[in-house]
Amino acid sequence: MGVEKPPSPYRPKDPRRACCTFIFILLLLAGITALVVWLVYRPQEPQFTVMGVAIYDLNTTSPPLISTNMQFTIVTRNPNKRVSIYYDRLSAFVSYRNQAITPPAMLPPLYHRKHSTVALSPVLGGEAVPVSLEVANGLVMDEAYGVMGLRLVLLGRLKWKAGAFWSMHYGVYVKCDVLVGLKKGVVGQVPMLGSPLCNVDI
């Protein structure tokens, strides 16, 4: 009779467990690499400035519907010397007293190279928008007074590019409060009372 061998205390490794361990280590290394790249490059927020405003139409004669046609010239600066920015799903609209007075307009994707400046000139409006009576009356009074406070809003998302590495997407919210002078019946470029920087939230 043969002598039976005692069962081996070592069991063969489960290939599924080994695969999961490998994937975990790979993701951990990728996360550490991304963190190191982020700490080395430390991207700064982009800067936006409104450089010009043109008002081609402002019709408040049929409340609660108003229609307007405006063009804003915005300069955006990427202050990063080693990081580029890619924007997509960008939209813009104009608000007055925290209420939109133009429908949102979609803007094309924008690739912002490192340490560069880009100018945008979207034309906003063209369609009637329902507003409150307070907003309609305020527009009429401000137009008669000759000074109007407007807010340009940009919404979308961005991601950073540092070398060969891309970050995840981040939501971006830009608001630019602008005070303009205008005279009833005069269309085109209007004077800006100051040139404030826009607030950028990412």
JSON list of C-alpha atoms in Angstrom, two decimals:
[
{"chain": "A", "resi": 1, "resn": "MET", "atom": "CA", "xyz": [0.00, 0.00, 0.00]},
{"chain": "A", "resi": 2, "resn": "GLY", "atom": "CA", "xyz": [1.20, 3.48, -0.82]},
{"chain": "A", "resi": 3, "resn": "VAL", "atom": "CA", "xyz": [1.57, 6.10, 1.85]},
{"chain": "A", "resi": 4, "resn": "GLU", "atom": "CA", "xyz": [-0.85, 9.02, 1.41]},
{"chain": "A", "resi": 5, "resn": "LYS", "atom": "CA", "xyz": [0.76, 12.43, 1.35]},
{"chain": "A", "resi": 6, "resn": "PRO", "atom": "CA", "xyz": [-0.62, 14.95, 3.82]},
{"chain": "A", "resi": 7, "resn": "PRO", "atom": "CA", "xyz": [-2.53, 17.81, 2.15]},
{"chain": "A", "resi": 8, "resn": "SER", "atom": "CA", "xyz": [-0.30, 20.75, 1.24]},
{"chain": "A", "resi": 9, "resn": "PRO", "atom": "CA", "xyz": [-0.77, 23.79, 3.48]},
{"chain": "A", "resi": 10, "resn": "TYR", "atom": "CA", "xyz": [-0.31, 26.04, 0.43]},
{"chain": "A", "resi": 11, "resn": "ARG", "atom": "CA", "xyz": [-3.31, 26.50, -1.82]},
{"chain": "A", "resi": 12, "resn": "PRO", "atom": "CA", "xyz": [-3.01, 27.70, -5.40]},
{"chain": "A", "resi": 13, "resn": "LYS", "atom": "CA", "xyz": [-3.66, 31.43, -5.78]},
{"chain": "A", "resi": 14, "resn": "ASP", "atom": "CA", "xyz": [-7.07, 32.53, -6.97]},
{"chain": "A", "resi": 15, "resn": "PRO", "atom": "CA", "xyz": [-6.48, 34.22, -10.38]},
{"chain": "A", "resi": 16, "resn": "ARG", "atom": "CA", "xyz": [-9.41, 36.56, -9.82]},
{"chain": "A", "resi": 17, "resn": "ARG", "atom": "CA", "xyz": [-7.91, 37.80, -6.56]},
{"chain": "A", "resi": 18, "resn": "ALA", "atom": "CA", "xyz": [-4.53, 38.32, -8.21]},
{"chain": "A", "resi": 19, "resn": "CYS", "atom": "CA", "xyz": [-6.20, 40.28, -11.02]},
{"chain": "A", "resi": 20, "resn": "CYS", "atom": "CA", "xyz": [-8.06, 42.52, -8.56]},
{"chain": "A", "resi": 21, "resn": "THR", "atom": "CA", "xyz": [-4.85, 43.14, -6.62]},
{"chain": "A", "resi": 22, "resn": "PHE", "atom": "CA", "xyz": [-3.04, 44.09, -9.84]},
{"chain": "A", "resi": 23, "resn": "ILE", "atom": "CA", "xyz": [-5.81, 46.52, -10.86]},
{"chain": "A", "resi": 24, "resn": "PHE", "atom": "CA", "xyz": [-5.84, 48.07, -7.38]},
{"chain": "A", "resi": 25, "resn": "ILE", "atom": "CA", "xyz": [-2.07, 48.62, -7.44]},
{"chain": "A", "resi": 26, "resn": "LEU", "atom": "CA", "xyz": [-2.29, 50.06, -10.96]},
{"chain": "A", "resi": 27, "resn": "LEU", "atom": "CA", "xyz": [-5.03, 52.52, -9.95]},
{"chain": "A", "resi": 28, "resn": "LEU", "atom": "CA", "xyz": [-3.10, 53.46, -6.82]},
{"chain": "A", "resi": 29, "resn": "LEU", "atom": "CA", "xyz": [0.04, 54.20, -8.82]},
{"chain": "A", "resi": 30, "resn": "ALA", "atom": "CA", "xyz": [-1.97, 56.22, -11.35]},
{"chain": "A", "resi": 31, "resn": "GLY", "atom": "CA", "xyz": [-3.55, 58.23, -8.53]},
{"chain": "A", "resi": 32, "resn": "ILE", "atom": "CA", "xyz": [-0.18, 58.89, -6.90]},
{"chain": "A", "resi": 33, "resn": "THR", "atom": "CA", "xyz": [1.27, 59.96, -10.26]},
{"chain": "A", "resi": 34, "resn": "ALA", "atom": "CA", "xyz": [-1.65, 62.32, -10.92]},
{"chain": "A", "resi": 35, "resn": "LEU", "atom": "CA", "xyz": [-1.29, 63.79, -7.42]},
{"chain": "A", "resi": 36, "resn": "VAL", "atom": "CA", "xyz": [2.44, 64.37, -7.89]},
{"chain": "A", "resi": 37, "resn": "VAL", "atom": "CA", "xyz": [1.85, 66.04, -11.28]},
{"chain": "A", "resi": 38, "resn": "TRP", "atom": "CA", "xyz": [-0.89, 68.20, -9.76]},
{"chain": "A", "resi": 39, "resn": "LEU", "atom": "CA", "xyz": [1.34, 69.29, -6.85]},
{"chain": "A", "resi": 40, "resn": "VAL", "atom": "CA", "xyz": [4.24, 70.06, -9.21]},
{"chain": "A", "resi": 41, "resn": "TYR", "atom": "CA", "xyz": [2.22, 72.10, -11.72]},
{"chain": "A", "resi": 42, "resn": "ARG", "atom": "CA", "xyz": [-0.49, 73.52, -9.39]},
{"chain": "A", "resi": 43, "resn": "PRO", "atom": "CA", "xyz": [-2.79, 75.02, -12.04]},
{"chain": "A", "resi": 44, "resn": "GLN", "atom": "CA", "xyz": [-4.21, 78.47, -11.38]},
{"chain": "A", "resi": 45, "resn": "GLU", "atom": "CA", "xyz": [-7.72, 79.56, -12.26]},
{"chain": "A", "resi": 46, "resn": "PRO", "atom": "CA", "xyz": [-8.19, 81.30, -15.62]},
{"chain": "A", "resi": 47, "resn": "GLN", "atom": "CA", "xyz": [-8.97, 85.02, -15.60]},
{"chain": "A", "resi": 48, "resn": "PHE", "atom": "CA", "xyz": [-11.84, 86.65, -17.51]},
{"chain": "A", "resi": 49, "resn": "THR", "atom": "CA", "xyz": [-12.32, 90.35, -18.26]},
{"chain": "A", "resi": 50, "resn": "VAL", "atom": "CA", "xyz": [-15.08, 92.12, -20.22]},
{"chain": "A", "resi": 51, "resn": "MET", "atom": "CA", "xyz": [-13.42, 94.52, -22.66]},
{"chain": "A", "resi": 52, "resn": "GLY", "atom": "CA", "xyz": [-16.45, 95.82, -24.56]},
{"chain": "A", "resi": 53, "resn": "VAL", "atom": "CA", "xyz": [-20.24, 95.75, -24.78]},
{"chain": "A", "resi": 54, "resn": "ALA", "atom": "CA", "xyz": [-22.51, 96.53, -27.73]},
{"chain": "A", "resi": 55, "resn": "ILE", "atom": "CA", "xyz": [-26.31, 96.77, -27.49]},
{"chain": "A", "resi": 56, "resn": "TYR", "atom": "CA", "xyz": [-28.08, 96.50, -30.82]},
{"chain": "A", "resi": 57, "resn": "ASP", "atom": "CA", "xyz": [-31.64, 96.11, -29.56]},
{"chain": "A", "resi": 58, "resn": "LEU", "atom": "CA", "xyz": [-33.55, 96.43, -26.28]},
{"chain": "A", "resi": 59, "resn": "ASN", "atom": "CA", "xyz": [-37.30, 96.04, -26.64]},
{"chain": "A", "resi": 60, "resn": "THR", "atom": "CA", "xyz": [-39.33, 96.36, -23.44]},
{"chain": "A", "resi": 61, "resn": "THR", "atom": "CA", "xyz": [-42.63, 97.44, -25.01]},
{"chain": "A", "resi": 62, "resn": "SER", "atom": "CA", "xyz": [-44.45, 94.10, -24.59]},
{"chain": "A", "resi": 63, "resn": "PRO", "atom": "CA", "xyz": [-44.05, 92.99, -20.97]},
{"chain": "A", "resi": 64, "resn": "PRO", "atom": "CA", "xyz": [-43.70, 90.41, -19.57]},
{"chain": "A", "resi": 65, "resn": "LEU", "atom": "CA", "xyz": [-41.77, 89.54, -22.76]},
{"chain": "A", "resi": 66, "resn": "ILE", "atom": "CA", "xyz": [-38.62, 91.45, -23.63]},
{"chain": "A", "resi": 67, "resn": "SER", "atom": "CA", "xyz": [-36.12, 90.97, -26.43]},
{"chain": "A", "resi": 68, "resn": "THR", "atom": "CA", "xyz": [-32.58, 92.23, -26.71]},
{"chain": "A", "resi": 69, "resn": "ASN", "atom": "CA", "xyz": [-29.50, 91.74, -28.83]},
{"chain": "A", "resi": 70, "resn": "MET", "atom": "CA", "xyz": [-26.11, 92.28, -27.20]},
{"chain": "A", "resi": 71, "resn": "GLN", "atom": "CA", "xyz": [-22.50, 91.48, -27.93]},
{"chain": "A", "resi": 72, "resn": "PHE", "atom": "CA", "xyz": [-19.82, 91.10, -25.28]},
{"chain": "A", "resi": 73, "resn": "THR", "atom": "CA", "xyz": [-16.10, 91.05, -25.93]},
{"chain": "A", "resi": 74, "resn": "ILE", "atom": "CA", "xyz": [-14.40, 88.93, -23.28]},
{"chain": "A", "resi": 75, "resn": "VAL", "atom": "CA", "xyz": [-10.68, 88.34, -22.88]},
{"chain": "A", "resi": 76, "resn": "THR", "atom": "CA", "xyz": [-9.68, 85.21, -21.00]},
{"chain": "A", "resi": 77, "resn": "ARG", "atom": "CA", "xyz": [-6.12, 84.68, -19.81]},
{"chain": "A", "resi": 78, "resn": "ASN", "atom": "CA", "xyz": [-4.46, 81.41, -18.85]},
{"chain": "A", "resi": 79, "resn": "PRO", "atom": "CA", "xyz": [-1.85, 82.41, -16.23]},
{"chain": "A", "resi": 80, "resn": "ASN", "atom": "CA", "xyz": [-0.27, 78.94, -16.10]},
{"chain": "A", "resi": 81, "resn": "LYS", "atom": "CA", "xyz": [3.14, 78.57, -17.71]},
{"chain": "A", "resi": 82, "resn": "ARG", "atom": "CA", "xyz": [3.05, 74.76, -17.86]},
{"chain": "A", "resi": 83, "resn": "VAL", "atom": "CA", "xyz": [-0.67, 73.90, -17.92]},
{"chain": "A", "resi": 84, "resn": "SER", "atom": "CA", "xyz": [-3.18, 74.22, -20.77]},
{"chain": "A", "resi": 85, "resn": "ILE", "atom": "CA", "xyz": [-6.98, 74.41, -20.34]},
{"chain": "A", "resi": 86, "resn": "TYR", "atom": "CA", "xyz": [-9.67, 72.79, -22.45]},
{"chain": "A", "resi": 87, "resn": "TYR", "atom": "CA", "xyz": [-13.25, 74.12, -22.19]},
{"chain": "A", "resi": 88, "resn": "ASP", "atom": "CA", "xyz": [-16.36, 72.41, -23.49]},
{"chain": "A", "resi": 89, "resn": "ARG", "atom": "CA", "xyz": [-20.15, 72.58, -23.05]},
{"chain": "A", "resi": 90, "resn": "LEU", "atom": "CA", "xyz": [-19.80, 76.36, -22.73]},
{"chain": "A", "resi": 91, "resn": "SER", "atom": "CA", "xyz": [-22.90, 78.53, -22.74]},
{"chain": "A", "resi": 92, "resn": "ALA", "atom": "CA", "xyz": [-23.47, 82.23, -22.07]},
{"chain": "A", "resi": 93, "resn": "PHE", "atom": "CA", "xyz": [-26.39, 84.46, -21.17]},
{"chain": "A", "resi": 94, "resn": "VAL", "atom": "CA", "xyz": [-27.06, 87.95, -19.80]},
{"chain": "A", "resi": 95, "resn": "SER", "atom": "CA", "xyz": [-28.96, 88.59, -16.60]},
{"chain": "A", "resi": 96, "resn": "TYR", "atom": "CA", "xyz": [-30.40, 91.70, -15.00]},
{"chain": "A", "resi": 97, "resn": "ARG", "atom": "CA", "xyz": [-31.31, 91.80, -11.31]},
{"chain": "A", "resi": 98, "resn": "ASN", "atom": "CA", "xyz": [-30.57, 88.07, -11.09]},
{"chain": "A", "resi": 99, "resn": "GLN", "atom": "CA", "xyz": [-32.98, 87.18, -13.91]},
{"chain": "A", "resi": 100, "resn": "ALA", "atom": "CA", "xyz": [-31.96, 86.05, -17.40]},
{"chain": "A", "resi": 101, "resn": "ILE", "atom": "CA", "xyz": [-32.87, 88.51, -20.15]},
{"chain": "A", "resi": 102, "resn": "THR", "atom": "CA", "xyz": [-31.36, 86.46, -23.01]},
{"chain": "A", "resi": 103, "resn": "PRO", "atom": "CA", "xyz": [-31.68, 82.75, -23.75]},
{"chain": "A", "resi": 104, "resn": "PRO", "atom": "CA", "xyz": [-28.49, 80.73, -23.21]},
{"chain": "A", "resi": 105, "resn": "ALA", "atom": "CA", "xyz": [-26.24, 80.57, -26.27]},
{"chain": "A", "resi": 106, "resn": "MET", "atom": "CA", "xyz": [-23.93, 77.61, -26.83]},
{"chain": "A", "resi": 107, "resn": "LEU", "atom": "CA", "xyz": [-20.27, 78.46, -27.50]},
{"chain": "A", "resi": 108, "resn": "PRO", "atom": "CA", "xyz": [-17.75, 76.29, -29.37]},
{"chain": "A", "resi": 109, "resn": "PRO", "atom": "CA", "xyz": [-15.13, 74.29, -27.41]},
{"chain": "A", "resi": 110, "resn": "LEU", "atom": "CA", "xyz": [-12.02, 76.26, -26.55]},
{"chain": "A", "resi": 111, "resn": "TYR", "atom": "CA", "xyz": [-8.44, 75.02, -26.15]},
{"chain": "A", "resi": 112, "resn": "HIS", "atom": "CA", "xyz": [-6.50, 77.57, -24.12]},
{"chain": "A", "resi": 113, "resn": "ARG", "atom": "CA", "xyz": [-2.76, 77.09, -24.50]},
{"chain": "A", "resi": 114, "resn": "LYS", "atom": "CA", "xyz": [-0.47, 77.67, -21.57]},
{"chain": "A", "resi": 115, "resn": "HIS", "atom": "CA", "xyz": [0.30, 81.28, -20.65]},
{"chain": "A", "resi": 116, "resn": "SER", "atom": "CA", "xyz": [-1.85, 82.71, -23.45]},
{"chain": "A", "resi": 117, "resn": "THR", "atom": "CA", "xyz": [-4.77, 85.08, -23.98]},
{"chain": "A", "resi": 118, "resn": "VAL", "atom": "CA", "xyz": [-7.92, 84.43, -26.03]},
{"chain": "A", "resi": 119, "resn": "ALA", "atom": "CA", "xyz": [-10.71, 86.86, -27.01]},
{"chain": "A", "resi": 120, "resn": "LEU", "atom": "CA", "xyz": [-14.38, 85.86, -27.39]},
{"chain": "A", "resi": 121, "resn": "SER", "atom": "CA", "xyz": [-17.21, 87.98, -28.82]},
{"chain": "A", "resi": 122, "resn": "PRO", "atom": "CA", "xyz": [-20.51, 86.10, -28.47]},
{"chain": "A", "resi": 123, "resn": "VAL", "atom": "CA", "xyz": [-23.73, 87.72, -29.69]},
{"chain": "A", "resi": 124, "resn": "LEU", "atom": "CA", "xyz": [-26.51, 87.05, -27.17]},
{"chain": "A", "resi": 125, "resn": "GLY", "atom": "CA", "xyz": [-30.26, 87.47, -27.42]},
{"chain": "A", "resi": 126, "resn": "GLY", "atom": "CA", "xyz": [-32.52, 87.66, -30.44]},
{"chain": "A", "resi": 127, "resn": "GLU", "atom": "CA", "xyz": [-35.45, 85.79, -28.89]},
{"chain": "A", "resi": 128, "resn": "ALA", "atom": "CA", "xyz": [-38.16, 87.07, -26.56]},
{"chain": "A", "resi": 129, "resn": "VAL", "atom": "CA", "xyz": [-37.70, 86.09, -22.92]},
{"chain": "A", "resi": 130, "resn": "PRO", "atom": "CA", "xyz": [-40.36, 86.24, -20.18]},
{"chain": "A", "resi": 131, "resn": "VAL", "atom": "CA", "xyz": [-39.35, 88.38, -17.19]},
{"chain": "A", "resi": 132, "resn": "SER", "atom": "CA", "xyz": [-40.96, 89.71, -14.05]},
{"chain": "A", "resi": 133, "resn": "LEU", "atom": "CA", "xyz": [-42.66, 93.10, -14.01]},
{"chain": "A", "resi": 134, "resn": "GLU", "atom": "CA", "xyz": [-39.94, 94.37, -11.69]},
{"chain": "A", "resi": 135, "resn": "VAL", "atom": "CA", "xyz": [-37.25, 93.49, -14.23]},
{"chain": "A", "resi": 136, "resn": "ALA", "atom": "CA", "xyz": [-39.18, 95.00, -17.16]},
{"chain": "A", "resi": 137, "resn": "ASN", "atom": "CA", "xyz": [-39.80, 98.26, -15.26]},
{"chain": "A", "resi": 138, "resn": "GLY", "atom": "CA", "xyz": [-36.20, 98.34, -14.06]},
{"chain": "A", "resi": 139, "resn": "LEU", "atom": "CA", "xyz": [-34.88, 98.09, -17.62]},
{"chain": "A", "resi": 140, "resn": "VAL", "atom": "CA", "xyz": [-37.14, 100.95, -18.73]},
{"chain": "A", "resi": 141, "resn": "MET", "atom": "CA", "xyz": [-36.06, 103.15, -15.81]},
{"chain": "A", "resi": 142, "resn": "ASP", "atom": "CA", "xyz": [-32.35, 102.39, -16.25]},
{"chain": "A", "resi": 143, "resn": "GLU", "atom": "CA", "xyz": [-32.56, 103.07, -19.98]},
{"chain": "A", "resi": 144, "resn": "ALA", "atom": "CA", "xyz": [-34.19, 106.44, -19.24]},
{"chain": "A", "resi": 145, "resn": "TYR", "atom": "CA", "xyz": [-31.55, 107.19, -16.59]},
{"chain": "A", "resi": 146, "resn": "GLY", "atom": "CA", "xyz": [-28.72, 106.25, -18.95]},
{"chain": "A", "resi": 147, "resn": "VAL", "atom": "CA", "xyz": [-26.93, 103.66, -16.78]},
{"chain": "A", "resi": 148, "resn": "MET", "atom": "CA", "xyz": [-27.62, 99.93, -16.63]},
{"chain": "A", "resi": 149, "resn": "GLY", "atom": "CA", "xyz": [-26.06, 97.13, -14.59]},
{"chain": "A", "resi": 150, "resn": "LEU", "atom": "CA", "xyz": [-25.77, 93.82, -16.45]},
{"chain": "A", "resi": 151, "resn": "ARG", "atom": "CA", "xyz": [-24.28, 90.45, -15.58]},
{"chain": "A", "resi": 152, "resn": "LEU", "atom": "CA", "xyz": [-22.67, 88.20, -18.18]},
{"chain": "A", "resi": 153, "resn": "VAL", "atom": "CA", "xyz": [-22.70, 84.54, -17.12]},
{"chain": "A", "resi": 154, "resn": "LEU", "atom": "CA", "xyz": [-20.60, 81.76, -18.63]},
{"chain": "A", "resi": 155, "resn": "LEU", "atom": "CA", "xyz": [-21.25, 78.13, -17.70]},
{"chain": "A", "resi": 156, "resn": "GLY", "atom": "CA", "xyz": [-19.47, 74.98, -18.79]},
{"chain": "A", "resi": 157, "resn": "ARG", "atom": "CA", "xyz": [-16.73, 72.64, -17.78]},
{"chain": "A", "resi": 158, "resn": "LEU", "atom": "CA", "xyz": [-12.96, 72.48, -18.14]},
{"chain": "A", "resi": 159, "resn": "LYS", "atom": "CA", "xyz": [-10.05, 70.14, -17.67]},
{"chain": "A", "resi": 160, "resn": "TRP", "atom": "CA", "xyz": [-6.35, 70.82, -17.25]},
{"chain": "A", "resi": 161, "resn": "LYS", "atom": "CA", "xyz": [-3.54, 69.40, -19.40]},
{"chain": "A", "resi": 162, "resn": "ALA", "atom": "CA", "xyz": [-0.07, 69.16, -17.88]},
{"chain": "A", "resi": 163, "resn": "GLY", "atom": "CA", "xyz": [2.38, 67.44, -20.22]},
{"chain": "A", "resi": 164, "resn": "ALA", "atom": "CA", "xyz": [0.76, 64.15, -21.23]},
{"chain": "A", "resi": 165, "resn": "PHE", "atom": "CA", "xyz": [-1.62, 64.14, -18.28]},
{"chain": "A", "resi": 166, "resn": "TRP", "atom": "CA", "xyz": [-5.26, 65.29, -18.38]},
{"chain": "A", "resi": 167, "resn": "SER", "atom": "CA", "xyz": [-7.27, 66.09, -15.26]},
{"chain": "A", "resi": 168, "resn": "MET", "atom": "CA", "xyz": [-10.87, 65.11, -14.72]},
{"chain": "A", "resi": 169, "resn": "HIS", "atom": "CA", "xyz": [-13.63, 67.53, -15.78]},
{"chain": "A", "resi": 170, "resn": "TYR", "atom": "CA", "xyz": [-14.53, 70.40, -13.46]},
{"chain": "A", "resi": 171, "resn": "GLY", "atom": "CA", "xyz": [-17.57, 72.66, -13.66]},
{"chain": "A", "resi": 172, "resn": "VAL", "atom": "CA", "xyz": [-16.78, 76.32, -14.32]},
{"chain": "A", "resi": 173, "resn": "TYR", "atom": "CA", "xyz": [-19.04, 79.27, -13.48]},
{"chain": "A", "resi": 174, "resn": "VAL", "atom": "CA", "xyz": [-18.00, 82.78, -14.54]},
{"chain": "A", "resi": 175, "resn": "LYS", "atom": "CA", "xyz": [-19.97, 85.92, -13.70]},
{"chain": "A", "resi": 176, "resn": "CYS", "atom": "CA", "xyz": [-19.04, 89.40, -14.91]},
{"chain": "A", "resi": 177, "resn": "ASP", "atom": "CA", "xyz": [-20.89, 92.39, -13.45]},
{"chain": "A", "resi": 178, "resn": "VAL", "atom": "CA", "xyz": [-20.72, 95.31, -15.86]},
{"chain": "A", "resi": 179, "resn": "LEU", "atom": "CA", "xyz": [-22.10, 98.84, -15.56]},
{"chain": "A", "resi": 180, "resn": "VAL", "atom": "CA", "xyz": [-22.76, 100.42, -18.96]},
{"chain": "A", "resi": 181, "resn": "GLY", "atom": "CA", "xyz": [-23.94, 103.79, -20.16]},
{"chain": "A", "resi": 182, "resn": "LEU", "atom": "CA", "xyz": [-26.64, 103.90, -22.81]},
{"chain": "A", "resi": 183, "resn": "LYS", "atom": "CA", "xyz": [-28.99, 106.35, -24.47]},
{"chain": "A", "resi": 184, "resn": "LYS", "atom": "CA", "xyz": [-32.45, 105.47, -25.77]},
{"chain": "A", "resi": 185, "resn": "GLY", "atom": "CA", "xyz": [-32.48, 105.01, -29.53]},
{"chain": "A", "resi": 186, "resn": "VAL", "atom": "CA", "xyz": [-28.67, 104.74, -29.81]},
{"chain": "A", "resi": 187, "resn": "VAL", "atom": "CA", "xyz": [-27.43, 101.29, -30.85]},
{"chain": "A", "resi": 188, "resn": "GLY", "atom": "CA", "xyz": [-23.96, 99.79, -31.07]},
{"chain": "A", "resi": 189, "resn": "GLN", "atom": "CA", "xyz": [-20.98, 100.06, -28.77]},
{"chain": "A", "resi": 190, "resn": "VAL", "atom": "CA", "xyz": [-21.79, 101.46, -25.33]},
{"chain": "A", "resi": 191, "resn": "PRO", "atom": "CA", "xyz": [-19.34, 102.89, -22.80]},
{"chain": "A", "resi": 192, "resn": "MET", "atom": "CA", "xyz": [-18.37, 100.72, -19.85]},
{"chain": "A", "resi": 193, "resn": "LEU", "atom": "CA", "xyz": [-18.09, 102.41, -16.49]},
{"chain": "A", "resi": 194, "resn": "GLY", "atom": "CA", "xyz": [-14.97, 100.60, -15.29]},
{"chain": "A", "resi": 195, "resn": "SER", "atom": "CA", "xyz": [-13.42, 97.29, -16.39]},
{"chain": "A", "resi": 196, "resn": "PRO", "atom": "CA", "xyz": [-13.95, 94.85, -13.55]},
{"chain": "A", "resi": 197, "resn": "LEU", "atom": "CA", "xyz": [-12.46, 91.37, -13.45]},
{"chain": "A", "resi": 198, "resn": "CYS", "atom": "CA", "xyz": [-14.95, 88.53, -13.50]},
{"chain": "A", "resi": 199, "resn": "ASN", "atom": "CA", "xyz": [-15.46, 86.08, -10.66]},
{"chain": "A", "resi": 200, "resn": "VAL", "atom": "CA", "xyz": [-14.49, 82.50, -11.57]},
{"chain": "A", "resi": 201, "resn": "ASP", "atom": "CA", "xyz": [-15.72, 79.48, -9.60]},
{"chain": "A", "resi": 202, "resn": "ILE", "atom": "CA", "xyz": [-14.40, 76.00, -10.41]}
]
